[in-house]
Amino acid sequence: MKDAADAILRAEQAAYLEALEPPRDPLLAKMEAHAAERRMPISDPEVASFLAVTARASQPRFVVELGTNIGYGAIVLARAAGAAAKVLTIELSHELCEIARGYVAEAGLTAQVEVRQGSAIAELEKVTQPIDLVYIDCVKEDYPRYLELALPRLAKGGVLVADNVLWRGLVAHENVPSSERVRVEAIRTFNLALVSHPDMRAVVLPLGDGVAYAVKTG
Ligand SMILES: C[S@@+](CC[C@H](N)C(=O)[O-])C[C@H]1O[C@@H](n2cnc3c(N)ncnc32)[C@H](O)[C@@H]1O
């Protein structure tokens, strides 16, 4: 969300980057308006652009997204990955799954995108097909567990993207409010495990609310 980006970048930098974003097509613009009206945590437009560039460059055949919300990220990923790619996106809320399925249908992507209702951990545990691109954008406290489950399932050369890894800048703060401590500790654990993993090459980008970007090398 924009508030979060502004916590990392200076306000004028955030506004400048926002202005650089290309105009969205009517469906994505409608979804952004829907999310803004109801304060729903969809990906920032610049993170969506990053996902689109990543998916176009890596041409994944199988994409998994943890945390669907209204389907914004899933639609961006599916469009960029191309018609041959399958996207599995996992969302706990029945209601959000229904909304996301509606938008996926409107995008003409029903055959390509499976919106699966369930817990991200339980559903990721069931995945047996090698994942070419995983987008982690779900419960922050569970990021370390998502990483443990995603890495063995990621194909060699596969890409991992995780959103909110600077968590409003708090991940780098010494004095973290007690209400955020568990979340911040989990993200710190995730970041360290990712950047130090022998089979991964990773970088944390100050994009949006912080984006981890990694490729499986071993
Ligand atoms: C940040 S939003 C996802 C945004 C989406 N990735 C996008 O690009 O627009 C996180 C979503 O995770 C869902 N969620 C929360 N707990 C979950 C769980 N245990 N398993 C799966 N989804 C969960 C929330 O309902 C919320 O819609």
Short mmCIF file of C-alpha atoms and ligand atoms in Angstrom, two decimals:
data_model
loop_
_atom_site.label_atom_id
_atom_site.label_comp_id
_atom_site.label_asym_id
_atom_site.label_seq_id
_atom_site.Cartn_x
_atom_site.Cartn_y
_atom_site.Cartn_z
CA MET A 1 0.00 0.00 0.00
CA LYS A 2 1.13 3.52 -0.67
CA ASP A 3 1.39 4.46 3.03
CA ALA A 4 3.86 1.66 3.44
CA ALA A 5 5.96 2.75 0.46
CA ASP A 6 6.13 6.23 1.85
CA ALA A 7 7.49 4.84 5.10
CA ILE A 8 10.55 3.62 3.19
CA LEU A 9 11.00 6.22 0.47
CA ARG A 10 10.75 9.96 0.98
CA ALA A 11 7.31 11.22 -0.03
CA GLU A 12 8.59 13.04 -3.13
CA GLN A 13 10.48 9.96 -4.29
CA ALA A 14 7.38 7.79 -3.83
CA ALA A 15 5.28 10.31 -5.77
CA TYR A 16 7.88 10.47 -8.55
CA LEU A 17 7.98 6.68 -8.90
CA GLU A 18 4.20 6.48 -8.83
CA ALA A 19 4.01 9.04 -11.65
CA LEU A 20 6.41 6.91 -13.72
CA GLU A 21 4.02 3.93 -13.63
CA PRO A 22 2.35 3.39 -17.00
CA PRO A 23 -1.44 3.87 -17.15
CA ARG A 24 -3.24 0.70 -16.11
CA ASP A 25 -5.77 -0.98 -18.38
CA PRO A 26 -9.42 -0.57 -17.36
CA LEU A 27 -9.63 -3.85 -15.42
CA LEU A 28 -6.54 -3.23 -13.27
CA ALA A 29 -7.66 0.39 -12.73
CA LYS A 30 -11.07 -0.91 -11.59
CA MET A 31 -9.42 -3.37 -9.20
CA GLU A 32 -7.19 -0.63 -7.78
CA ALA A 33 -10.26 1.55 -7.19
CA HIS A 34 -12.11 -1.39 -5.57
CA ALA A 35 -9.13 -2.03 -3.25
CA ALA A 36 -8.66 1.65 -2.40
CA GLU A 37 -12.35 2.12 -1.58
CA ARG A 38 -12.42 -0.87 0.79
CA ARG A 39 -8.83 -0.54 2.02
CA MET A 40 -7.86 -3.94 0.68
CA PRO A 41 -4.15 -4.82 0.68
CA ILE A 42 -3.47 -5.49 -3.00
CA SER A 43 0.08 -5.19 -4.34
CA ASP A 44 1.40 -1.70 -5.06
CA PRO A 45 1.31 -0.81 -8.78
CA GLU A 46 5.13 -0.62 -8.87
CA VAL A 47 5.36 -4.08 -7.29
CA ALA A 48 2.86 -5.31 -9.89
CA SER A 49 5.09 -3.84 -12.61
CA PHE A 50 8.05 -5.63 -11.05
CA LEU A 51 6.08 -8.91 -11.08
CA ALA A 52 5.15 -8.35 -14.72
CA VAL A 53 8.77 -7.72 -15.75
CA THR A 54 9.94 -10.74 -13.75
CA ALA A 55 7.31 -13.04 -15.24
CA ARG A 56 7.99 -11.83 -18.77
CA ALA A 57 11.73 -12.30 -18.34
CA SER A 58 11.59 -15.71 -16.65
CA GLN A 59 8.69 -17.20 -18.66
CA PRO A 60 7.48 -19.48 -15.86
CA ARG A 61 5.25 -22.43 -16.66
CA PHE A 62 3.94 -22.81 -13.12
CA VAL A 63 3.44 -19.82 -10.83
CA VAL A 64 2.25 -19.99 -7.22
CA GLU A 65 1.00 -16.93 -5.35
CA LEU A 66 0.43 -17.05 -1.58
CA GLY A 67 -2.30 -14.55 -0.73
CA THR A 68 -4.75 -13.70 -3.52
CA ASN A 69 -6.92 -10.94 -2.07
CA ILE A 70 -9.03 -9.77 -5.04
CA GLY A 71 -6.76 -11.36 -7.68
CA TYR A 72 -4.74 -8.32 -8.76
CA GLY A 73 -1.32 -9.98 -8.50
CA ALA A 74 -2.58 -13.22 -10.02
CA ILE A 75 -3.95 -11.42 -13.08
CA VAL A 76 -0.73 -9.43 -13.54
CA LEU A 77 1.35 -12.61 -13.23
CA ALA A 78 -0.84 -14.67 -15.56
CA ARG A 79 -0.88 -12.02 -18.27
CA ALA A 80 2.88 -11.53 -18.13
CA ALA A 81 3.73 -15.23 -17.93
CA GLY A 82 1.73 -15.92 -21.10
CA ALA A 83 -1.04 -18.28 -22.12
CA ALA A 84 1.01 -21.44 -21.62
CA ALA A 85 1.57 -20.71 -17.92
CA LYS A 86 -0.63 -21.88 -15.05
CA VAL A 87 -1.09 -19.73 -11.96
CA LEU A 88 -2.19 -21.21 -8.65
CA THR A 89 -3.18 -18.51 -6.18
CA ILE A 90 -4.14 -19.37 -2.60
CA GLU A 91 -6.49 -17.37 -0.38
CA LEU A 92 -8.02 -18.19 3.00
CA SER A 93 -11.17 -16.08 2.67
CA HIS A 94 -14.07 -17.68 0.75
CA GLU A 95 -15.49 -14.26 0.02
CA LEU A 96 -12.22 -12.94 -1.42
CA CYS A 97 -11.84 -16.10 -3.52
CA GLU A 98 -15.24 -15.40 -5.07
CA ILE A 99 -14.33 -11.79 -5.81
CA ALA A 100 -10.97 -12.87 -7.27
CA ARG A 101 -12.64 -15.53 -9.45
CA GLY A 102 -14.96 -12.85 -10.79
CA TYR A 103 -12.06 -10.61 -11.78
CA VAL A 104 -10.11 -13.55 -13.21
CA ALA A 105 -13.15 -14.38 -15.37
CA GLU A 106 -13.43 -10.74 -16.44
CA ALA A 107 -9.77 -10.89 -17.48
CA GLY A 108 -10.53 -14.00 -19.56
CA LEU A 109 -8.04 -16.01 -17.51
CA THR A 110 -10.24 -18.68 -15.89
CA ALA A 111 -8.51 -21.50 -17.75
CA GLN A 112 -5.11 -20.22 -16.70
CA VAL A 113 -5.60 -19.14 -13.08
CA GLU A 114 -6.80 -21.39 -10.26
CA VAL A 115 -8.00 -19.43 -7.24
CA ARG A 116 -7.81 -22.00 -4.45
CA GLN A 117 -9.47 -21.44 -1.11
CA GLY A 118 -7.35 -22.64 1.79
CA SER A 119 -4.47 -21.93 4.09
CA ALA A 120 -1.29 -20.97 2.25
CA ILE A 121 0.81 -23.39 4.30
CA ALA A 122 -1.52 -26.37 3.90
CA GLU A 123 -2.01 -25.78 0.17
CA LEU A 124 1.70 -25.18 -0.49
CA GLU A 125 2.46 -28.46 1.30
CA LYS A 126 0.29 -30.23 -1.30
CA VAL A 127 2.15 -28.79 -4.32
CA THR A 128 4.21 -31.48 -6.05
CA GLN A 129 4.82 -29.84 -9.44
CA PRO A 130 8.07 -27.81 -9.61
CA ILE A 131 7.36 -24.10 -9.17
CA ASP A 132 9.01 -21.70 -11.61
CA LEU A 133 7.91 -18.51 -9.87
CA VAL A 134 6.57 -18.10 -6.36
CA TYR A 135 5.11 -14.83 -5.10
CA ILE A 136 4.87 -14.67 -1.30
CA ASP A 137 2.40 -11.99 -0.17
CA CYS A 138 0.52 -13.48 2.74
CA VAL A 139 0.73 -13.77 6.56
CA LYS A 140 3.97 -12.06 7.61
CA GLU A 141 4.42 -14.24 10.71
CA ASP A 142 4.44 -17.29 8.40
CA TYR A 143 7.12 -16.04 5.98
CA PRO A 144 9.85 -18.33 7.42
CA ARG A 145 7.58 -21.36 7.00
CA TYR A 146 6.59 -20.31 3.46
CA LEU A 147 10.29 -20.16 2.62
CA GLU A 148 10.94 -23.64 4.07
CA LEU A 149 8.10 -25.05 2.00
CA ALA A 150 8.73 -23.07 -1.19
CA LEU A 151 12.47 -23.68 -1.61
CA PRO A 152 12.40 -27.46 -2.13
CA ARG A 153 9.49 -27.00 -4.54
CA LEU A 154 11.21 -24.28 -6.56
CA ALA A 155 12.75 -25.46 -9.84
CA LYS A 156 16.45 -24.75 -10.39
CA GLY A 157 16.53 -21.31 -12.00
CA GLY A 158 13.14 -20.63 -10.41
CA VAL A 159 12.39 -17.19 -9.03
CA LEU A 160 11.06 -16.18 -5.63
CA VAL A 161 9.50 -12.77 -4.99
CA ALA A 162 8.24 -11.75 -1.55
CA ASP A 163 6.42 -8.53 -0.73
CA ASN A 164 6.52 -6.37 2.43
CA VAL A 165 9.96 -7.56 3.53
CA LEU A 166 10.84 -4.12 4.96
CA TRP A 167 7.41 -3.87 6.65
CA ARG A 168 6.90 -0.11 6.71
CA GLY A 169 10.60 0.32 7.42
CA LEU A 170 10.22 -1.37 10.83
CA VAL A 171 12.43 -4.31 9.86
CA ALA A 172 15.42 -1.94 10.01
CA HIS A 173 14.31 -0.12 13.19
CA GLU A 174 15.81 -0.76 16.61
CA ASN A 175 12.67 0.19 18.50
CA VAL A 176 9.84 -1.87 17.13
CA PRO A 177 6.41 -1.36 18.75
CA SER A 178 5.40 -4.44 20.75
CA SER A 179 2.34 -4.93 18.52
CA GLU A 180 4.67 -5.46 15.51
CA ARG A 181 7.50 -7.41 17.14
CA VAL A 182 6.46 -10.95 16.18
CA ARG A 183 5.77 -9.90 12.62
CA VAL A 184 9.03 -7.99 12.29
CA GLU A 185 11.07 -10.84 13.81
CA ALA A 186 9.50 -13.30 11.35
CA ILE A 187 10.35 -11.07 8.39
CA ARG A 188 13.92 -10.59 9.67
CA THR A 189 14.27 -14.38 9.97
CA PHE A 190 12.91 -14.79 6.45
CA ASN A 191 15.23 -12.16 4.94
CA LEU A 192 18.33 -13.58 6.60
CA ALA A 193 17.46 -17.17 5.68
CA LEU A 194 16.86 -16.15 2.08
CA VAL A 195 19.99 -14.05 1.51
CA SER A 196 22.25 -16.59 3.26
CA HIS A 197 20.78 -19.73 1.68
CA PRO A 198 23.49 -21.63 -0.24
CA ASP A 199 21.09 -22.51 -3.07
CA MET A 200 19.71 -19.00 -3.53
CA ARG A 201 21.01 -15.70 -4.87
CA ALA A 202 18.87 -12.98 -3.37
CA VAL A 203 18.54 -9.24 -3.02
CA VAL A 204 16.13 -7.06 -1.04
CA LEU A 205 14.85 -4.09 -3.01
CA PRO A 206 13.41 -0.90 -1.45
CA LEU A 207 10.44 -1.12 -3.81
CA GLY A 208 6.93 -0.63 -2.45
CA ASP A 209 7.07 -1.98 1.11
CA GLY A 210 10.29 -3.88 0.36
CA VAL A 211 10.53 -6.72 -2.14
CA ALA A 212 12.79 -9.77 -1.85
CA TYR A 213 13.92 -11.09 -5.22
CA ALA A 214 15.79 -14.35 -5.52
CA VAL A 215 16.76 -17.06 -7.97
CA LYS A 216 17.46 -20.70 -7.15
CA THR A 217 20.99 -21.47 -8.20
CA GLY A 218 21.54 -24.92 -6.74
C1 LIG B 1 -1.48 -8.74 0.85
S1 LIG B 1 -2.91 -9.64 0.46
C2 LIG B 1 -2.50 -10.37 -1.11
C3 LIG B 1 -2.44 -9.39 -2.25
C4 LIG B 1 -2.24 -10.04 -3.60
N1 LIG B 1 -1.08 -10.91 -3.58
C5 LIG B 1 -2.04 -9.01 -4.68
O1 LIG B 1 -1.00 -9.04 -5.36
O2 LIG B 1 -2.91 -8.17 -4.87
C6 LIG B 1 -2.79 -11.01 1.55
C7 LIG B 1 -3.96 -11.95 1.48
O3 LIG B 1 -3.65 -13.12 2.25
C8 LIG B 1 -4.88 -13.63 2.74
N2 LIG B 1 -4.59 -14.55 3.85
C9 LIG B 1 -4.52 -14.29 5.19
N3 LIG B 1 -4.21 -15.38 5.88
C10 LIG B 1 -4.07 -16.38 4.97
C11 LIG B 1 -3.72 -17.75 5.06
N4 LIG B 1 -3.44 -18.32 6.22
N5 LIG B 1 -3.67 -18.46 3.92
C12 LIG B 1 -3.97 -17.90 2.72
N6 LIG B 1 -4.30 -16.62 2.58
C13 LIG B 1 -4.33 -15.85 3.68
C14 LIG B 1 -5.64 -12.38 3.17
O4 LIG B 1 -7.03 -12.64 3.24
C15 LIG B 1 -5.25 -11.40 2.07
O5 LIG B 1 -6.23 -11.35 1.08
#
